Coordinates of C-alpha atoms in Angstrom, one line a residue:
X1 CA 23.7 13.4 7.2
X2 CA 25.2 12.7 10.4
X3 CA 23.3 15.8 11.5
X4 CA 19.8 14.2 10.3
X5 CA 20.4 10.8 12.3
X6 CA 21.2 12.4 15.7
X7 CA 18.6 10.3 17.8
X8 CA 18.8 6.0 18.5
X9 CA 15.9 4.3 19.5
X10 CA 16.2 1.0 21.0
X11 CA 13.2 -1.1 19.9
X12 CA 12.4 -4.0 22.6
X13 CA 15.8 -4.7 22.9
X14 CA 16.2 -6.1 19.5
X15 CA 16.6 -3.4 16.8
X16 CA 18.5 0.0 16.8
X17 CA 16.7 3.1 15.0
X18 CA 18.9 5.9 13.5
X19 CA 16.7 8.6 13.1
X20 CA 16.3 12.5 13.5
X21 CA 15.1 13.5 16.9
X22 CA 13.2 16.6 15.2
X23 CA 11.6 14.5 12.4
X24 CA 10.3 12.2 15.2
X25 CA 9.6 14.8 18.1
X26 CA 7.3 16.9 15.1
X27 CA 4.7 13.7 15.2
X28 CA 5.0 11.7 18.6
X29 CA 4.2 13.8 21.9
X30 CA 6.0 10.5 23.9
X31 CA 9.6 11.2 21.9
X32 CA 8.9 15.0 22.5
X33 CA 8.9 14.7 26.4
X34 CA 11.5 11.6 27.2
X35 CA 13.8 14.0 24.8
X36 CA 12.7 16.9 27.3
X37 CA 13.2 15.2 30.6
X38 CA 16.8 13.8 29.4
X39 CA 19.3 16.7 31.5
X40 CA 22.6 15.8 29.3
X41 CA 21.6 15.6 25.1
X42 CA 25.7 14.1 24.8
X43 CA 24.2 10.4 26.9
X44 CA 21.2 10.5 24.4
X45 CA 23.3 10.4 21.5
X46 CA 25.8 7.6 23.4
X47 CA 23.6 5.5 24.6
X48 CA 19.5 6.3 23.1
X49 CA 16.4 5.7 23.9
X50 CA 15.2 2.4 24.9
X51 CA 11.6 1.9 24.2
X52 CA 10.1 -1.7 25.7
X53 CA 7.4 -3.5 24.5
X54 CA 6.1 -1.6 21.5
X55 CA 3.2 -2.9 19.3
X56 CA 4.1 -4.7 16.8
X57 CA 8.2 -4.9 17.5
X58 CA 11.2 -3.5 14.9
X59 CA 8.4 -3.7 11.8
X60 CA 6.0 -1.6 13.7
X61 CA 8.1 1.1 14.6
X62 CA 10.1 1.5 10.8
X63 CA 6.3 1.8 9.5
X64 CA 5.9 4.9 11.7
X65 CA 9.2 5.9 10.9
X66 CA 8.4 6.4 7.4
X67 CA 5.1 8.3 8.7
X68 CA 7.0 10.7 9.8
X69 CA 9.7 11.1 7.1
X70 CA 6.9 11.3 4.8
X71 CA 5.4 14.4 6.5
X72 CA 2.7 12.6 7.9
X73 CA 0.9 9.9 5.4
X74 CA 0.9 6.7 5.0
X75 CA -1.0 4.0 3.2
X76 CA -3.5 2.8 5.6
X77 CA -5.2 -0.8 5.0
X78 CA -7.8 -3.3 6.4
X79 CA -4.1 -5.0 7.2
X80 CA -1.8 -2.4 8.6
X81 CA -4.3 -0.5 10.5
X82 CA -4.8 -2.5 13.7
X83 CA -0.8 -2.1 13.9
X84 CA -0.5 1.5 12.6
X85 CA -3.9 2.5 15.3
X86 CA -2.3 0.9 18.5
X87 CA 1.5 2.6 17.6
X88 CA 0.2 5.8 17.4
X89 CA -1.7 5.2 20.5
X90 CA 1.5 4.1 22.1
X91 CA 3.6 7.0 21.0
X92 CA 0.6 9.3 21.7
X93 CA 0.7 10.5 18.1
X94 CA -2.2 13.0 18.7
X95 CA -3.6 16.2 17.6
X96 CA -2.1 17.8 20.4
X97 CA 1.5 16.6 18.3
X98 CA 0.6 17.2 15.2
X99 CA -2.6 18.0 12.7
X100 CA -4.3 15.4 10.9
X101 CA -1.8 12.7 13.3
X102 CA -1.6 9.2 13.0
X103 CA -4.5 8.7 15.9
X104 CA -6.7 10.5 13.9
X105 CA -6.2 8.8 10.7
X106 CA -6.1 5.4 12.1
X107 CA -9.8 6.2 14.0
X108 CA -11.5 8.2 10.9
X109 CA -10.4 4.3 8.8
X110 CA -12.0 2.5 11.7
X111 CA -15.1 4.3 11.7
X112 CA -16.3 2.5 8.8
X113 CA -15.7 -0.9 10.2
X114 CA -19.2 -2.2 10.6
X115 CA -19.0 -1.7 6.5
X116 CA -15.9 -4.0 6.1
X117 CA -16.6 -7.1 4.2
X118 CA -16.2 -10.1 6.4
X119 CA -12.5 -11.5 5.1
X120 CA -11.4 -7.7 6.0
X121 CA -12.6 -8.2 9.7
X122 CA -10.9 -11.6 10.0
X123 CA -7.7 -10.2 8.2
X124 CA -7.4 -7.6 10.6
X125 CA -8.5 -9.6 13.3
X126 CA -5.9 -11.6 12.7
X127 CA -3.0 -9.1 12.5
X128 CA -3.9 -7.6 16.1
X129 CA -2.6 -11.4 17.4
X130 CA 0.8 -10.2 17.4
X131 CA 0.2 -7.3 19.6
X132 CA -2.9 -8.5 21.2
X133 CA -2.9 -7.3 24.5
X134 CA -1.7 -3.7 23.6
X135 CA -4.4 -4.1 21.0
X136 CA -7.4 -5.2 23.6
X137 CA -6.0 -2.5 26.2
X138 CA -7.0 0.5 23.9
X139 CA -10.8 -1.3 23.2
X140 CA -9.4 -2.4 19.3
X141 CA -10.0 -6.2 19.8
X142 CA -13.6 -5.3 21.1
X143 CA -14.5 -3.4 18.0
X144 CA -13.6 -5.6 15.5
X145 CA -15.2 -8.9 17.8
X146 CA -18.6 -6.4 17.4
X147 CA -18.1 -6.1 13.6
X148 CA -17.6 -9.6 13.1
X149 CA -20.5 -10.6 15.4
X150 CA -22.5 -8.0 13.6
X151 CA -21.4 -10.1 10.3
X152 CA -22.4 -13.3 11.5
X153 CA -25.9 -11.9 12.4
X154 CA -26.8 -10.6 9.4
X155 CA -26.0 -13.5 7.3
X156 CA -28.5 -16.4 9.7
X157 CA -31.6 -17.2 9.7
X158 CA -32.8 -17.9 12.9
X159 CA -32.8 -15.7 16.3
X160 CA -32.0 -17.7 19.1
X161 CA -28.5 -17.0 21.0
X162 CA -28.1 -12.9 22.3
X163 CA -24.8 -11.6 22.7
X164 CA -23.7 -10.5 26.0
X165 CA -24.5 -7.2 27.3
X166 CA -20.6 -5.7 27.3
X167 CA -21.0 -6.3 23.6
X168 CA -24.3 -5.2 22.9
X169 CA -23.3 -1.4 24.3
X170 CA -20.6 -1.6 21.8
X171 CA -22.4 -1.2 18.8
X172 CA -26.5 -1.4 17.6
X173 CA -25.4 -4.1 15.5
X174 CA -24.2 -6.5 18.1
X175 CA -27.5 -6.8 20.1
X176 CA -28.9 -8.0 17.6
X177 CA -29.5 -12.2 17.9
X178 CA -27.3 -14.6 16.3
X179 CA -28.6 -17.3 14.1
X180 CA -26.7 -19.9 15.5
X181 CA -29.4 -22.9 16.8
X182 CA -30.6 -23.0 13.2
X183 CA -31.8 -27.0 12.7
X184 CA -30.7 -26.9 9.4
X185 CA -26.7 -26.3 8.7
X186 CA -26.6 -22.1 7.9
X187 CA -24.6 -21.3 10.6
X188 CA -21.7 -23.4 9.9
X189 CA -21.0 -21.4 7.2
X190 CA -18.1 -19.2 9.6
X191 CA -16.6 -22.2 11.5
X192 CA -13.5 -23.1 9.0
X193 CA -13.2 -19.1 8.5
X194 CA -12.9 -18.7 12.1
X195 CA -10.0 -21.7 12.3
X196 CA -7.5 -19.6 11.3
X197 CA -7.4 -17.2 14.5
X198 CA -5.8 -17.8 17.5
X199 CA -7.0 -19.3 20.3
X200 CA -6.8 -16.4 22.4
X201 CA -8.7 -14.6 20.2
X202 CA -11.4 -17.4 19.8
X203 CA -11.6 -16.8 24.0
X204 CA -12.3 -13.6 23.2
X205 CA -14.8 -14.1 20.7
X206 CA -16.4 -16.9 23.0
X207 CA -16.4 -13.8 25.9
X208 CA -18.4 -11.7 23.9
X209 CA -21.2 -14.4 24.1
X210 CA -21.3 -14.5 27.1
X211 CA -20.0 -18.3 26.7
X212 CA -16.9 -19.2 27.8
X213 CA -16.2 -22.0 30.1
X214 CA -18.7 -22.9 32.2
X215 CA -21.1 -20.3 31.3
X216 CA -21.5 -22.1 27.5
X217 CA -24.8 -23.8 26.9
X218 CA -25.1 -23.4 23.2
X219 CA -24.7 -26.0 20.8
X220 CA -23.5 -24.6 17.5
X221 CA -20.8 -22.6 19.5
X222 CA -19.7 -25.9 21.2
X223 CA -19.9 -27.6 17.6
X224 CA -17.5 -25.3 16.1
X225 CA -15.2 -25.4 19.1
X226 CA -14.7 -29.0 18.3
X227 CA -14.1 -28.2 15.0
X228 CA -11.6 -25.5 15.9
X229 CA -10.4 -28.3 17.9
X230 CA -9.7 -30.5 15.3
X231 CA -8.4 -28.5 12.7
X232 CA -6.1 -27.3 15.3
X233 CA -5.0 -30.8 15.8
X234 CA -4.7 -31.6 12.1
X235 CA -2.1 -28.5 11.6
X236 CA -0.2 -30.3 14.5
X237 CA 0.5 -33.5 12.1
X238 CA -2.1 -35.5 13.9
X239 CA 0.2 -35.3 16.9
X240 CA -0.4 -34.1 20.1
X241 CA -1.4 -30.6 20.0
X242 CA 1.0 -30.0 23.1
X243 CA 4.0 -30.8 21.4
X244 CA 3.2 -27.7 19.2
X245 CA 1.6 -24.9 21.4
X246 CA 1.4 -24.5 25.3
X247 CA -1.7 -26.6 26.5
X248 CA -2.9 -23.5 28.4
X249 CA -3.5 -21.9 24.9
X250 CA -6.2 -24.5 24.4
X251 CA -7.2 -26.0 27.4
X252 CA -9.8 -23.4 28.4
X253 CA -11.2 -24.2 25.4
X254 CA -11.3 -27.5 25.2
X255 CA -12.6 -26.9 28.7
X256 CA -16.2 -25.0 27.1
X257 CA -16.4 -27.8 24.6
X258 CA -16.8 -30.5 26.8
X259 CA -18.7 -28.6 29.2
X260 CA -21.4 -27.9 26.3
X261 CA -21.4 -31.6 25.3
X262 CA -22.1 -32.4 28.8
X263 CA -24.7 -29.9 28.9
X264 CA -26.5 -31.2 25.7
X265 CA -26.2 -34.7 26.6
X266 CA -27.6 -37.5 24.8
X267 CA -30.1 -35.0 23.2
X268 CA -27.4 -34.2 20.2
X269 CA -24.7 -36.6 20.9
X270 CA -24.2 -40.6 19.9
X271 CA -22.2 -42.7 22.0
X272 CA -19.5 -43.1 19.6
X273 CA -19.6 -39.0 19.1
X274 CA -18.9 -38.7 22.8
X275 CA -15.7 -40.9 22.3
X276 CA -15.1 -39.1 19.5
X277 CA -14.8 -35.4 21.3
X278 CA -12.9 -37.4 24.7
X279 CA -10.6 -38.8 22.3
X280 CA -9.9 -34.8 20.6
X281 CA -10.3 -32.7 23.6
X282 CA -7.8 -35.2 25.2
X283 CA -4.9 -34.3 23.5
X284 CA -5.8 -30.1 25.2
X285 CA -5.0 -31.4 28.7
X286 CA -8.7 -30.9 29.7
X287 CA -9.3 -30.6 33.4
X288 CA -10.0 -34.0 35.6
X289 CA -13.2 -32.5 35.8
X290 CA -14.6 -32.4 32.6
X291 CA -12.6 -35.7 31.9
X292 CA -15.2 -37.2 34.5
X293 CA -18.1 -35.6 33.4
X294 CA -17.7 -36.9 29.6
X295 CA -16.2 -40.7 30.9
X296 CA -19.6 -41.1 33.3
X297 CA -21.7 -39.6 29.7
X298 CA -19.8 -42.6 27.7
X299 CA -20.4 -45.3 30.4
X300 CA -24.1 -45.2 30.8
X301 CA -24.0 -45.2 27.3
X302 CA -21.9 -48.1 27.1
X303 CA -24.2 -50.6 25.6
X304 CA -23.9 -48.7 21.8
X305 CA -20.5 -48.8 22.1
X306 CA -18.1 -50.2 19.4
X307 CA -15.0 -52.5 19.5
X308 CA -13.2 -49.6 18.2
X309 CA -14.7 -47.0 19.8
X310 CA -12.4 -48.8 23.0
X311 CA -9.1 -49.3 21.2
X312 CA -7.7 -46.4 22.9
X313 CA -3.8 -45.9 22.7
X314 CA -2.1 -46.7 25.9
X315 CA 0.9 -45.5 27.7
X316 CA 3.7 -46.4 30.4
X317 CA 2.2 -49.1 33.1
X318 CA 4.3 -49.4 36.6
X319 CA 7.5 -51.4 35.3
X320 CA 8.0 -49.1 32.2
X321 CA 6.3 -51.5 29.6
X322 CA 4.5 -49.4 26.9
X323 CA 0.3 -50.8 27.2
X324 CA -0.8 -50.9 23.3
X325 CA -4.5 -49.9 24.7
X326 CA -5.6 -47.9 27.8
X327 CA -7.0 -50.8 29.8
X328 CA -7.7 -48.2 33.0
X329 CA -10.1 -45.9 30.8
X330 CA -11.9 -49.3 29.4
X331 CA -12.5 -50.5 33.3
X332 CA -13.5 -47.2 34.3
X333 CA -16.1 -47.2 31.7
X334 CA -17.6 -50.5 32.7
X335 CA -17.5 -49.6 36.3
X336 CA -19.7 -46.5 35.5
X337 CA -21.8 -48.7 33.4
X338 CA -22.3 -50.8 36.5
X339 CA -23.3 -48.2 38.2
X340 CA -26.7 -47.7 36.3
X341 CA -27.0 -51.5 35.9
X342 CA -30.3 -52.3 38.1
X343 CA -31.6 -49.3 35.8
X344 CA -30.6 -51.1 32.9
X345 CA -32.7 -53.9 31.4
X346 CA -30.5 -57.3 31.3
X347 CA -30.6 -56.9 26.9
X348 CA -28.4 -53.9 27.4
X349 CA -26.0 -55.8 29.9
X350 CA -25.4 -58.8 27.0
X351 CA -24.9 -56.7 25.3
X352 CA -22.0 -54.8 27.2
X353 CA -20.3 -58.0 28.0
X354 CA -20.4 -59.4 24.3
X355 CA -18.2 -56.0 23.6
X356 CA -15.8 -56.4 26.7
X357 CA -15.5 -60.2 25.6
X358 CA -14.3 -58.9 21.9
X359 CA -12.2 -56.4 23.7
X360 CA -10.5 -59.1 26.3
X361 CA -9.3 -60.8 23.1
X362 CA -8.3 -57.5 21.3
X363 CA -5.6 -56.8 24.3
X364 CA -5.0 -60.6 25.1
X365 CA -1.6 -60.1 22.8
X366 CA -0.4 -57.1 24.4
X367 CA 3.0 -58.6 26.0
X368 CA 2.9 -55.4 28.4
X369 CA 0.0 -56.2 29.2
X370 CA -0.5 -57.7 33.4
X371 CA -2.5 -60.3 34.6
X372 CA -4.2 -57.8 37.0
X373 CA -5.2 -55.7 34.1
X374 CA -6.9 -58.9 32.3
X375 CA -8.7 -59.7 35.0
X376 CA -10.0 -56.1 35.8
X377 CA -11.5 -55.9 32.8
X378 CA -13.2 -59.6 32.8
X379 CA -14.3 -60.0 36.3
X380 CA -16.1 -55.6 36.1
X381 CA -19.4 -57.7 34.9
X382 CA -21.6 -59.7 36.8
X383 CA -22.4 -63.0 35.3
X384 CA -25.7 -62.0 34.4
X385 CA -24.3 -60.2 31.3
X386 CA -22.5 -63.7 29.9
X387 CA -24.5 -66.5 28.5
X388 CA -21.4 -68.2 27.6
X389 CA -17.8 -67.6 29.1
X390 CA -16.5 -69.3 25.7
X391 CA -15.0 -65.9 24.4
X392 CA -13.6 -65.1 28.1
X393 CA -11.4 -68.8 27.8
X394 CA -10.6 -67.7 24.1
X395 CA -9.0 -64.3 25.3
X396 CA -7.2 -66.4 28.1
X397 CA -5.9 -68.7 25.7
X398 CA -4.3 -65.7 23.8
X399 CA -2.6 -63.7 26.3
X400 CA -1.3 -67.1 27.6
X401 CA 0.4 -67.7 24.4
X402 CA 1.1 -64.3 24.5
X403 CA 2.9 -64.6 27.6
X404 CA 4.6 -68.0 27.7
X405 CA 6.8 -67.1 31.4
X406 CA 3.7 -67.1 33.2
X407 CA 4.4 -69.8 36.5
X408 CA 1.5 -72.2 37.2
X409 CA 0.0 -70.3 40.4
X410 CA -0.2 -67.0 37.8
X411 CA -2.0 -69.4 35.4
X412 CA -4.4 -70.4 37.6
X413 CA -4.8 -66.8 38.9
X414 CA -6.1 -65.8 35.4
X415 CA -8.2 -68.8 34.9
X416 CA -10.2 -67.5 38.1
X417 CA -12.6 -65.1 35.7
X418 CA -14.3 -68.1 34.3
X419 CA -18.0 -69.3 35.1
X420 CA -17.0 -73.3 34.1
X421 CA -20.8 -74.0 34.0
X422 CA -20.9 -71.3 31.2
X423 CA -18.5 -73.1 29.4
X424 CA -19.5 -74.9 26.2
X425 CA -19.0 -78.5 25.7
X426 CA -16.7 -77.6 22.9
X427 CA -14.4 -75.4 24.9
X428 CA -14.3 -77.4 28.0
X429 CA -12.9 -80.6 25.6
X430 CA -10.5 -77.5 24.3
X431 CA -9.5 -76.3 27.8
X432 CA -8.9 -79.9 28.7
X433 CA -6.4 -81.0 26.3
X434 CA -5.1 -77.6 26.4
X435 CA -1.1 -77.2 27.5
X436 CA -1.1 -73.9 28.7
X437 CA -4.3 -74.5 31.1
X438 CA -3.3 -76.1 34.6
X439 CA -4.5 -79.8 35.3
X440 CA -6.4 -78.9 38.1
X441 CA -8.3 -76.0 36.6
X442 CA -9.0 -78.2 33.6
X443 CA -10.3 -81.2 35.8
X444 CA -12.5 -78.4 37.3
X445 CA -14.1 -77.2 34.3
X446 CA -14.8 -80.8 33.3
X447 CA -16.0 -82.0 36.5
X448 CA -18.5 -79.0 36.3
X449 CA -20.1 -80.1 32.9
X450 CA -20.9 -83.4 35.2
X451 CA -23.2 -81.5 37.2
X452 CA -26.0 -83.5 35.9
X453 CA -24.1 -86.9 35.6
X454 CA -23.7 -89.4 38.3
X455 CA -21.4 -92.1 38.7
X456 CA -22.3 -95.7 37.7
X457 CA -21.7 -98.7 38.8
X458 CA -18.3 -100.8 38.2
X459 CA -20.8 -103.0 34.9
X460 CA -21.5 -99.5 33.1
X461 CA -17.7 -98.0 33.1
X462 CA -14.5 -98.7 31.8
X463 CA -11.4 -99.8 34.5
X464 CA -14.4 -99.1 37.0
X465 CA -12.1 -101.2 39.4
X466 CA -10.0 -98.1 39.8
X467 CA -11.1 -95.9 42.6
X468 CA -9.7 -92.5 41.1
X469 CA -11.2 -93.2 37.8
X470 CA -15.0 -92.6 37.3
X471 CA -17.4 -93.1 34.2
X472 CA -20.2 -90.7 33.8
X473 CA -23.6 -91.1 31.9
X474 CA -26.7 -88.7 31.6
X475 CA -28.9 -88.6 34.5
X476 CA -31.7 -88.8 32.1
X477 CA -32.3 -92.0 30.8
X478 CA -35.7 -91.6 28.9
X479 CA -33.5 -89.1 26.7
X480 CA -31.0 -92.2 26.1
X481 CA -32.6 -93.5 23.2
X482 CA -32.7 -90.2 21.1
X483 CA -28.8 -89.1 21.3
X484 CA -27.4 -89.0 18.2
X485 CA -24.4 -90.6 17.3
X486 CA -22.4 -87.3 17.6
X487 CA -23.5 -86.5 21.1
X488 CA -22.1 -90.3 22.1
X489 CA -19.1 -89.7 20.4
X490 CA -18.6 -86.3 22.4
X491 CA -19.5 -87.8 25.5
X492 CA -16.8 -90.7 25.6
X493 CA -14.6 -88.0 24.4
X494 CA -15.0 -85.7 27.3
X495 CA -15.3 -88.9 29.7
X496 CA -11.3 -90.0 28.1
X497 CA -10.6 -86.4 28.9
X498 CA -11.6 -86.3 32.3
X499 CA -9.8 -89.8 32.9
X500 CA -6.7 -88.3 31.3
X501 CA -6.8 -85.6 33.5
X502 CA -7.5 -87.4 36.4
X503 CA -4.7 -90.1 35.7
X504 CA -2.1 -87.0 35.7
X505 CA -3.1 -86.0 39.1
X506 CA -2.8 -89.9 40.5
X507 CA 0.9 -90.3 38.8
X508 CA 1.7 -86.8 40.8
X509 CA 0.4 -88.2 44.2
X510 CA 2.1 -91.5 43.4
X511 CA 5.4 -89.8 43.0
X512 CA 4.7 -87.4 45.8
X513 CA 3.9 -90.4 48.1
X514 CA 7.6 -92.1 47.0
X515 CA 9.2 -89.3 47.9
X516 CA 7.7 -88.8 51.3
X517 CA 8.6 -92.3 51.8
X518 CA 12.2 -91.8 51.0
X519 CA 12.6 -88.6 53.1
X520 CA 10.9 -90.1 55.6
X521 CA 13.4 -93.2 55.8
X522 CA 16.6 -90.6 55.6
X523 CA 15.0 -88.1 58.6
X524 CA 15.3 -91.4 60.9
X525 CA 19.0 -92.0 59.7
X526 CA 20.0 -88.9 59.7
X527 CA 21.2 -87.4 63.0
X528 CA 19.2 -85.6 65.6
X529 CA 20.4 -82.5 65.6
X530 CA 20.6 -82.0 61.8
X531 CA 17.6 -79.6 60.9
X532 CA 14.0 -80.7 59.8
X533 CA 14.0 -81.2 55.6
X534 CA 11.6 -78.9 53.9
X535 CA 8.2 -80.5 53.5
X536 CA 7.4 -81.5 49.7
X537 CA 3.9 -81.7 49.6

């Protein structure tokens, strides 16, 4: 027995062979001349042969094992004959070895691939992944892309995308056109088949088109790579993809798919379809490039947007608070929208800043959220696109209460994004009895609903003796007569308001006067060369 195993093979480092050196030699001219070269046969039986990257690893090389200990068949399937073709290849298992080799059986099963059915292509297809390279090195991978193309051909309907040339001289089959710009939905009929390959191999298959990367201006082929995409994405758990597989596996990819989107723009894409494929082919690590392309697509369409088309998951923001939206890709968006806005009629901008008004209020509770971030988002629109700025005080309201630390100069810093004359009545009487809103901005947004009332005289106001008091009435009078008892009730509200308001900024002068007053008295008691106290107000 001893005398049968006198050879060890080393397979990649992994897996040691004990086998007979004649057995092997008989079948494999490779074995025959490393055994030949070796000067001392005693260090070949020590130590073996090592043989590096073989097709297919330890399973590979026991199936051509047993081709050989079974005087030269083997079972050869749609399966096993990708593996079994590139081994013999490897050991140069020949004619010039052996009659009727492995080479030669492996090719004569081969020929009849353009006959296979089309689950026998993708099953061996898919068994070349393991050993791909070997397996596109000896033209394999090419041969079975040109069967499968040749499949897809014969079962459309429509000729409109040719396959690329280097495929074409392959085989008679391939040059013919592929039905894949059919209106009607016939050539989906391969995109969840074609799921379960690789994405190397899906490169490949996208190369034989003639479109990959930038070269790919057909839309079914960029509608299936979305849905490879996605289903790629689903297997993941619905997490990111790159927590799963290298990003370089897909990014290329996700690369074509967004550069065919771009292509087709709004032709055979919705707004909310192009957040749709930012939000998929943004878990690939796509390239800043196409990133841009697809962001400045989305923001001229802005205007069809939805409120969830923007609730887009945030991340880390500069003092390592988690964001619960991505503010920065909602302002970028608006900022491209801006862009195109003397193009735009001024329905589309309303309609723009009714969204980002929803929005403001949407990320108004976000506790990581900063003030500069608000305000980027409500000051990216002109005016023009706000009838009322009633939502805008809303949202304010919210992230105030949201953040209840916020010092009064930081209050006041957020309340600059409001237009007070686009303030309601309502929301000004809000604002003004309103805690969390700082006396001066309230008195401001008051005092600008007065643009069209005047002061009277000391016989039409209350406590008109006061100086820092004033009444106000409607400028005009001919309308007097035909306010309705609500309208007088809102108006002596807003005027007690304003009075309140103003009574709270009197009492602080009054208090800030004492105290000048006092400091005052103690700077000329105090001695000269004590330092200057701090000045107050």
């Amino acid at each position: 027995m001893s005398e049968m195993c006198d050879l060890q093979i080393h397979i990649n480092g992994q897996h040691t062979f004990f086998l007979s050196e004649m057995v092997l030699s008989k079948y494999s001219g490779k074995l025959r001349k490393i055994i030949k070269q070796e000067k001392r046969r005693t260090q070949i039986r020590s130590s073996g042969i090592d043989i590096d990257d073989f097709p297919g690893g330890a399973a590979a090389f026991e199936l051509v094992s047993r081709f050989c200990y079974n005087n030269g068949t083997i079972p050869i399937t749609v399966s096993n004959v990708s593996l079994l073709h590139c081994c013999a290849v490897f050991l140069g298992m020949s004619e010039k070895a052996s009659r009727s080799n492995l080479l030669q059986q492996t090719e004569k099963f081969l020929e009849g691939i353009f006959y296979w059915s089309w689950n026998d292509i993708l099953t061996s297809l898919k068994s070349s992944e393991l050993f791909f390279d070997y397996a596109d090195s000896c033209g394999l991978i090419e041969k079975l892309m040109c069967s499968l193309l040749a499949k897809i051909a014969q079962n459309s309907d429509v000729n409109s995308l040719s396959v690329s040339s280097s495929s074409s001289s392959s085989s008679p089959e391939t040059a013919r056109s592929l039905g894949l710009n059919s209106p009607r939905k016939s050539w989906a009929w391969w995109f969840q088949d074609l799921t379960i390959l690789s994405p190397r191999t899906i490169e490949q298959f996208l190369k034989q088109l003639g479109s990959f990367g930038s070269d790919n201006s057909n839309l079914v082929l960029t509608r299936f790579l979305l849905q490879y995409l996605k289903t790629a994405l689903q297997h993941s758990n619905g997490g990111s993809i790159r927590h799963h597989v290298s990003t370089a596996d897909y990014g290329g990819l996700a690369d074509t798919a967004v550069h065919g989107v771009v292509l087709m723009g709004k032709t055979a894409f919705s707004c909310r379809g192009l957040f749709s494929v930012l939000k998929l082919v943004a878990s690939f690590g796509i390239s800043r490039e196409s990133r841009g392309a697809l962001e400045r697509m989305i923001g001229g369409m802005l205007d069809q947007a939805k409120l969830d088309d923007l609730l887009v998951c945030g991340g880390a923001n500069a003092n390592g608070g988690v964001c619960v939206y991505d503010v920065n890709f909602v302002v970028r968006l608006i900022r491209l929208f801006v862009l195109h806005y003397d193009k735009m009629c001024l329905e589309k901008v309303k309609k723009v800043g009714e969204l980002i008004d929803l929005y403001l209020g949407e990320i108004g509770p976000d506790p990581a959220l900063k003030i500069s971030k608000f305000l980027a988002v409500a000051e990216s629109l002109p005016d023009s696109a706000r009838d009322s700025f009633d939502q805008v005080y809303r949202a304010i309201d919210v992230y105030l209460q949201a953040h209840p630390s916020l010092s009064l100069e930081e209050r006041s810093r957020l309340c600059r994004c409001l237009n007070y004359e686009k303030l309601s009545l309502e929301a000004c009487k809000d604002l003004a009895k309103n805690p969390r809103i700082p006396p001066r901005i309230a008195i401001q947004a008051l005092a600008s609903q007065g643009s069209n009332i005047e002061p009277v005289d000391g016989d039409g106001g209350v406590n008109s003796g006061k100086n820092h008091q004033m009444v106000l009435y409607k400028n005009d009078e001919s309308s007097h007569n035909y306010e309705t008892e609500s309208s007088v009730e809102d108006k002596e509200e807003m005027k007690v308001n304003l009075e309140r308001m103003q009574w709270r900024v009197v009492e602080l002068e009054k208090v800030c006067r004492e105290m000048k007053g006092q400091m005052a008295r103690m700077v000329k008691l105090a001695p000269q060369h004590n330092r200057p106290l701090p000045r107050l107000c």
